[in-house]
Coordinates of C-alpha atoms in Angstrom, one line a residue:
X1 CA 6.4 -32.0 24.0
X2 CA 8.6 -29.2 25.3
X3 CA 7.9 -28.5 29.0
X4 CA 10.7 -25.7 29.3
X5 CA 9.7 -22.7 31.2
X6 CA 10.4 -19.7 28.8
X7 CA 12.8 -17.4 30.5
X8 CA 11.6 -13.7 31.0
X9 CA 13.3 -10.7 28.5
X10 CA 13.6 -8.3 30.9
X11 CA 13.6 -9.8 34.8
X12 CA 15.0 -12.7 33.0
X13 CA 13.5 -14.5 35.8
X14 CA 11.5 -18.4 34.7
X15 CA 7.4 -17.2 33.6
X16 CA 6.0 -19.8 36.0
X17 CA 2.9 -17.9 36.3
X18 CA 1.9 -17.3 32.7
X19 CA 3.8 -15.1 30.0
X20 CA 2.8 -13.1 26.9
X21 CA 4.5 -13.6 23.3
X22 CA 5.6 -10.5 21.1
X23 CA 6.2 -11.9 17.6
X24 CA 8.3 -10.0 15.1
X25 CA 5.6 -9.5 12.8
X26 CA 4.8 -7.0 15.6
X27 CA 8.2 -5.6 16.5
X28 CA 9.7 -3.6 14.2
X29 CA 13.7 -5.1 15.6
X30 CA 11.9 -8.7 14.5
X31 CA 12.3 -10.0 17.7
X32 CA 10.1 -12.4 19.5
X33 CA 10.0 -11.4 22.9
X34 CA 8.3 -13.2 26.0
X35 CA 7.7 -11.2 29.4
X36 CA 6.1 -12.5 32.9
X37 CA 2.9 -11.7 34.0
X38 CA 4.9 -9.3 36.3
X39 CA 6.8 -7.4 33.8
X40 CA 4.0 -7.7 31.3
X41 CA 2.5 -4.8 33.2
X42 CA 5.7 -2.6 33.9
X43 CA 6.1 0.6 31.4
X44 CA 6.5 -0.2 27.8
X45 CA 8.0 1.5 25.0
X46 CA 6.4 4.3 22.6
X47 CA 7.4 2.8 19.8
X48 CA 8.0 -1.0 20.0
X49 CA 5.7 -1.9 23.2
X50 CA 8.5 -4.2 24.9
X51 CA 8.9 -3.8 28.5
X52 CA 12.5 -4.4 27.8
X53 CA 14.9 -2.0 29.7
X54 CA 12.2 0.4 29.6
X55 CA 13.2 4.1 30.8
X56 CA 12.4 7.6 29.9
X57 CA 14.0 10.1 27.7
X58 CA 14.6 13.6 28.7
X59 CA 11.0 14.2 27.5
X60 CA 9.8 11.7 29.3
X61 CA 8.6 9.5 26.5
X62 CA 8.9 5.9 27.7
X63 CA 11.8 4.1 25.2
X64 CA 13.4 0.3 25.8
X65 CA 16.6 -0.4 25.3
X66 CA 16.4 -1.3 21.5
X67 CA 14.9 1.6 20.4
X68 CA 17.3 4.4 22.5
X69 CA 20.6 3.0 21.3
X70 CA 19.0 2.8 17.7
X71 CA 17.6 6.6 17.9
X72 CA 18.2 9.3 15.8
X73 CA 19.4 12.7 17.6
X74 CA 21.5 14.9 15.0
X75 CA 21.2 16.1 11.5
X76 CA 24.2 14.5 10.2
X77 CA 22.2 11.3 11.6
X78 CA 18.9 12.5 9.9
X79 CA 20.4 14.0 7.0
X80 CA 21.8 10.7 6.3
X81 CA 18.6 9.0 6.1
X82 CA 17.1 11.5 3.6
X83 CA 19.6 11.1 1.2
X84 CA 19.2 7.4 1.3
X85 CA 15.1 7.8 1.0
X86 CA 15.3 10.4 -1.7
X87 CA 17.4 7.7 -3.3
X88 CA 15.2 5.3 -3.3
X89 CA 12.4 7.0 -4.0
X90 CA 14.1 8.4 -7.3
X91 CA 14.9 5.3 -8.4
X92 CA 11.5 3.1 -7.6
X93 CA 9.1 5.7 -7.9
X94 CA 10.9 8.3 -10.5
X95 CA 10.4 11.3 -7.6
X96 CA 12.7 14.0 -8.1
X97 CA 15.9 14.7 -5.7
X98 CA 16.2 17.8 -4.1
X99 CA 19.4 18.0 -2.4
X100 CA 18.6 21.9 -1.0
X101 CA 15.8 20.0 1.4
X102 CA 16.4 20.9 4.8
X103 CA 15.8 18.5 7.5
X104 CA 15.2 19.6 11.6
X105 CA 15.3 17.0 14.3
X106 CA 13.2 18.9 16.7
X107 CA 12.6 17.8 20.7
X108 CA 9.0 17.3 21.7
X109 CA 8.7 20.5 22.9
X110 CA 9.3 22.0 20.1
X111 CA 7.8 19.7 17.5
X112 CA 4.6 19.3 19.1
X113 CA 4.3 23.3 19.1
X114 CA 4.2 23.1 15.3
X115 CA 2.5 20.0 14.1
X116 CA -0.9 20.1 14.5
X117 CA -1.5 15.9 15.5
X118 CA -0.5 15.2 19.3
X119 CA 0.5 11.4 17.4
X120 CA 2.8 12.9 14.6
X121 CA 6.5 11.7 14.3
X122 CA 6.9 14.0 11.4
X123 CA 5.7 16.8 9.1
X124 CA 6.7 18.2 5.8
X125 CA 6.5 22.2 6.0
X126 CA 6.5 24.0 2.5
X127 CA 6.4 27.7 2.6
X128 CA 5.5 28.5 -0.6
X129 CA 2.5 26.2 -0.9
X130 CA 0.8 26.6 2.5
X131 CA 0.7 30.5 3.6
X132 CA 3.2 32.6 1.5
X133 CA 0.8 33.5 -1.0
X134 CA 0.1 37.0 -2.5
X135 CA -2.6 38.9 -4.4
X136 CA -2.9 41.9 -6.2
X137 CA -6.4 43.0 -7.7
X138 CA -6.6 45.6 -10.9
X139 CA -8.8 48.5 -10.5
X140 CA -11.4 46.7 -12.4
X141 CA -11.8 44.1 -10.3
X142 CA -11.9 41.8 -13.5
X143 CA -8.1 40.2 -12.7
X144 CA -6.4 38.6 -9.6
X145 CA -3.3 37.6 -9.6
X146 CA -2.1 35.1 -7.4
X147 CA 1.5 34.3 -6.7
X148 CA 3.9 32.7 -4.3
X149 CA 7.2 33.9 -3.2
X150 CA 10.0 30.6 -3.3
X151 CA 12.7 32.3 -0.7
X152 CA 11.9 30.2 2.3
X153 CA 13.0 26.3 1.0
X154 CA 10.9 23.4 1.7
X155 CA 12.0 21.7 5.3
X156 CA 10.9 18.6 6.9
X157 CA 10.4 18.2 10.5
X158 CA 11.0 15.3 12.6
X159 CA 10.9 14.4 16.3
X160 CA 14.0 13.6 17.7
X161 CA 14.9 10.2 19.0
X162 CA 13.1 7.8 16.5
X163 CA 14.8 4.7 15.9
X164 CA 16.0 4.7 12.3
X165 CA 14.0 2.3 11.3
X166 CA 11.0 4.0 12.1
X167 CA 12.7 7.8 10.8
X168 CA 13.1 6.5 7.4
X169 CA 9.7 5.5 6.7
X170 CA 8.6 8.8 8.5
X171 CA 11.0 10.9 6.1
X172 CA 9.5 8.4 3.1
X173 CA 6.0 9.8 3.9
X174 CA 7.1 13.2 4.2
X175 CA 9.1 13.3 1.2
X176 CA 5.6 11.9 -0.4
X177 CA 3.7 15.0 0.7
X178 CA 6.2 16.9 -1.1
X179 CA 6.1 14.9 -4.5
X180 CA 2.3 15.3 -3.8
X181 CA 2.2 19.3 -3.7
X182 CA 4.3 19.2 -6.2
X183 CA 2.7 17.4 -9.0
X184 CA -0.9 17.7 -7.9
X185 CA -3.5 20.8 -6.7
X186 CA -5.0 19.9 -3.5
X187 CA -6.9 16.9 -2.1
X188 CA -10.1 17.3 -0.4
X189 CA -9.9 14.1 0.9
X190 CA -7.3 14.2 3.4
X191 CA -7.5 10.4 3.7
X192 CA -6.5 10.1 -0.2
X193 CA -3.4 11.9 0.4
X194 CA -2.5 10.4 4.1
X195 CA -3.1 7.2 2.3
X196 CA -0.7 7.8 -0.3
X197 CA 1.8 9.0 1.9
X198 CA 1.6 6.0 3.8
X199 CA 1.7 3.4 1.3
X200 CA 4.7 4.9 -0.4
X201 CA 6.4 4.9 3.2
X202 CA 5.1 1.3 3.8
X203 CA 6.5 0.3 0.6
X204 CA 10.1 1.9 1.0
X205 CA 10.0 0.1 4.6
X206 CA 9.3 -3.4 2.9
X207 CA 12.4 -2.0 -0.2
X208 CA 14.5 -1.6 2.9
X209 CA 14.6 -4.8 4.4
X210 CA 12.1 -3.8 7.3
X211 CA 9.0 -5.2 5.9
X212 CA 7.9 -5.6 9.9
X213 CA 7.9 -1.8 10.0
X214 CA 5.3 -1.7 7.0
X215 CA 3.3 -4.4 9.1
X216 CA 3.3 -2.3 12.4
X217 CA 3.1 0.7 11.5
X218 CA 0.3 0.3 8.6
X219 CA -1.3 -2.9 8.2
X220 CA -2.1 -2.8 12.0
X221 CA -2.9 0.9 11.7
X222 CA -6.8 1.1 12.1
X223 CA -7.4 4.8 11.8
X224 CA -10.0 5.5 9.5
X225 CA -8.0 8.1 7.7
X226 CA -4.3 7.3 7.5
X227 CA -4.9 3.2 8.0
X228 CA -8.0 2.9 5.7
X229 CA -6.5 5.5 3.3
X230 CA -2.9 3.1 3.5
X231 CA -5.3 0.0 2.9
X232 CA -6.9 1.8 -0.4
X233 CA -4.0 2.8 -1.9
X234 CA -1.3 0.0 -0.8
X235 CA -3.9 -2.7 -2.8
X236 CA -3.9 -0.3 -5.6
X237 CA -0.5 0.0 -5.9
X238 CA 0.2 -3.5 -5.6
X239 CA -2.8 -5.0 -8.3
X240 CA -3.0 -2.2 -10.4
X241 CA 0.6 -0.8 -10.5
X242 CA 1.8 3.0 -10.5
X243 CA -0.1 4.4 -13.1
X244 CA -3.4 3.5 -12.0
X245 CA -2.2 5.1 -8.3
X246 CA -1.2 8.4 -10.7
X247 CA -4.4 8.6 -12.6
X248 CA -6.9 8.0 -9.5
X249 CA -4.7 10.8 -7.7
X250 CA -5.2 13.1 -10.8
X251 CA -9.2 12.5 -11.0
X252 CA -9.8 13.0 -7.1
X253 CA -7.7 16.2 -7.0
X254 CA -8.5 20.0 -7.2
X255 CA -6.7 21.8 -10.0
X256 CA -5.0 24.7 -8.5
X257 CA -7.3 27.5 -9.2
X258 CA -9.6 25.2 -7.4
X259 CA -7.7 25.1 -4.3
X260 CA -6.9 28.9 -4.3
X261 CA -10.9 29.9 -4.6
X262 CA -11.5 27.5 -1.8
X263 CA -8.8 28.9 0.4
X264 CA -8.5 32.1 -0.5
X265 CA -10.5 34.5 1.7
X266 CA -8.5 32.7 4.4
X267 CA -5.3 34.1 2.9
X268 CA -5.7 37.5 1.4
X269 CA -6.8 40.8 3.8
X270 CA -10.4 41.4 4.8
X271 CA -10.2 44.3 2.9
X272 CA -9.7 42.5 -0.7
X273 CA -12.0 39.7 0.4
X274 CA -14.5 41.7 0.9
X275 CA -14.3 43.5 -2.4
X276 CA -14.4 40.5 -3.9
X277 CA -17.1 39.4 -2.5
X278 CA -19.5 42.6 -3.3
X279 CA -18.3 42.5 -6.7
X280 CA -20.4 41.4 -9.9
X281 CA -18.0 39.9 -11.7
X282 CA -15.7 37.0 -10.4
X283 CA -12.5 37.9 -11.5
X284 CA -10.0 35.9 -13.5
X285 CA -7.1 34.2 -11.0
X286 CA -4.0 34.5 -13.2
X287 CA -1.0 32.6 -11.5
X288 CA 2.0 35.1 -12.2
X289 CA 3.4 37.8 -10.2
X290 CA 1.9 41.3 -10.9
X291 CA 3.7 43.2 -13.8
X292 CA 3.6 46.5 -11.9

C-alpha cells in the first residue's frame, strides 16, 4: 500500500490534512490535479476550476495558469482557429466554407453588451437573417413581399481570452448556427437547435483530440436546454447517423414563411402591421425584392 503524502499543485506544500482529486475526464488540459484542503478553497479558474496559479485578467475573470498562457487574444489567433473548424466541418459534416466570415474577439465589456446570456463564450450574428428584413405591401393588400438585404456579412463573436481548446469548440457551435440558418426555417424549440449546435461542437472537440473538452463542457452540462438538447441529439447522431439528425431537424422546423408570419409584426412599422391586421384578406408573402 502506498502511504506517500500527495504533494499540493499549487502551494506545493505535503496534503497532510486531506486533499481533493481533479481527474482529466474533468479538465479540459487532461490533467489530474490534487490541492490541500487549504488551497482547495482559494479562487479557482472560470474555465478549468484549478486553484492553480489562479489570478485575474484585466476583466477580472478568475484564469489559472494553464488557461492564460493558452488564451486566445487576437484575430490572427482566432482567425486561425476558424479556418481550421470550417475545415473540419466541411470535410466530416459536408458544411460549406465561407472564407468572407468575419470573426471579432471582443472583451467582456463589450461582448456581454451584445449577447443576450450572461454565460455565453460566443455568438454567431447574421444580419440578414435576424433584423434586416424589408416589406413592401401593393395597394391591394393581396401581396407582401418580403426580402432581405445581404450587405452586412455574417460575423461571429467571441469573448476574448478563451483557451483554444475551449475557442474551437465555441467557433464549432457557432459555425453550426450558421449551417442551421442556412439550410433550415426557424426552430421553435430553442433546445433543438442549442442541442445541435452543441453536439456538433462536442463532436469536433472529440475529432480534435480533446475529447475531455466534449466531456466538460457537454456531457457534464445539465441545463435543461443546451445539456438535454446536446444529450438528444449527440445519441442520435451517434446510433442513428447524420441523416436521421438531417430529417428530425427538417420535420421539427418552421418553413420560412412560417417564421416570417410569426415574427413579423415585430419587424415591419406599426403602420403596415396594422393594416394587415384590419384587412380581410391575408396576403400572399412572396420572398423577392419588390419590382418597383
Amino acid at each position: 500500500m502506498d502511504n506517500t503524502i500527495p504533494i499540493c499543485a499549487n502551494c506545493r506544500k505535503p496534503c497532510v490534512g486531506g486533499y481533493y482529486t481533479y481527474s482529466w475526464k474533468t479538465d479540459i488540459w487532461k490533467r489530474e490535479l490534487i490541492f490541500c484542503s487549504d488551497c482547495h478553497t482559494k479562487p479557482h479558474c472560470k474555465i478549468c476550476g484549478s486553484r492553480k496559479d489562479v489570478a485575474p485578467l484585466r476583466d477580472g475573470r478568475m484564469y489559472c495558469g494553464m488557461c492564460r498562457w493558452n488564451g486566445v487574444y487576437t484575430i490572427d489567433q482566432g482567425r486561425s482557429y476558424l479556418v481550421a473548424a470550417q475545415k473540419m466541418l466541411s470535410e466530416r459534416f459536408e458544411f460549406p466554407i465561407d472564407p468572407t466570415l468575419i470573426i471579432k474577439i471582443l472583451p467582456s465589456e463589450i461582448f456581454y453588451q451584445n449577447s443576450k446570456e450572461r454565460k455565453a463564450l460566443g455568438y454567431y450574428y447574421g444580419n440578414k437573417f435576424y433584423n434586416d428584413w424589408h416589406f413592401i405591401l401593393t395597394g391591394d393588400n393581396r401581396t407582401l413581399y418580403v426580402w432581405q438585404e445581404d450587405a452586412v456579412k455574417d460575423e461571429i463573436h467571441i469573448l476574448d481570452g478563451l483557451p483554444y481548446p475551449v475557442f474551437f469548440n465555441v467557433v464549432a457551435h457557432e459555425l453550426s448556427h450558421s449551417y442551421l440558418r442556412r439550410h433550415f426555417g426557424a426552430f421553435p424549440s430553442k433546445k433543438l437547435e442549442e442541442g445541435f449546435c452543441e453536439a456538433i461542437a462536442a463532436a469536433c472537440s472529440a475529432f480534435n483530440g480533446n475529447p475531455e473538452v466534449t466531456e466538460c463542457l457537454h456531457f457534464l452540462n445539465l441545463d435543461p436546454v443546451y445539456g438535454d438538447g446536446f444529450r438528444m441529439i449527440y445519441d442520435m447522431l451517434l446510433k442513428q447517423g447524420w441523416k436521421a439528425v438531417m430529417a428530425y431537424l427538417q420535420k421539427n422546423s418552421q418553413t420560412k414563411e412560417e417564421y416570417v408570419w410569426a415574427n413579423i409584426y415585430n419587424w415591419m412599422s406599426d403602420e403596415m402591421a396594422e393594416k394587415i391586421r384590419q384587412s380581410p384578406v391575408k396576403p400572399q408573402l412572396k420572398f423577392e425584392k419588390y419590382p418597383g
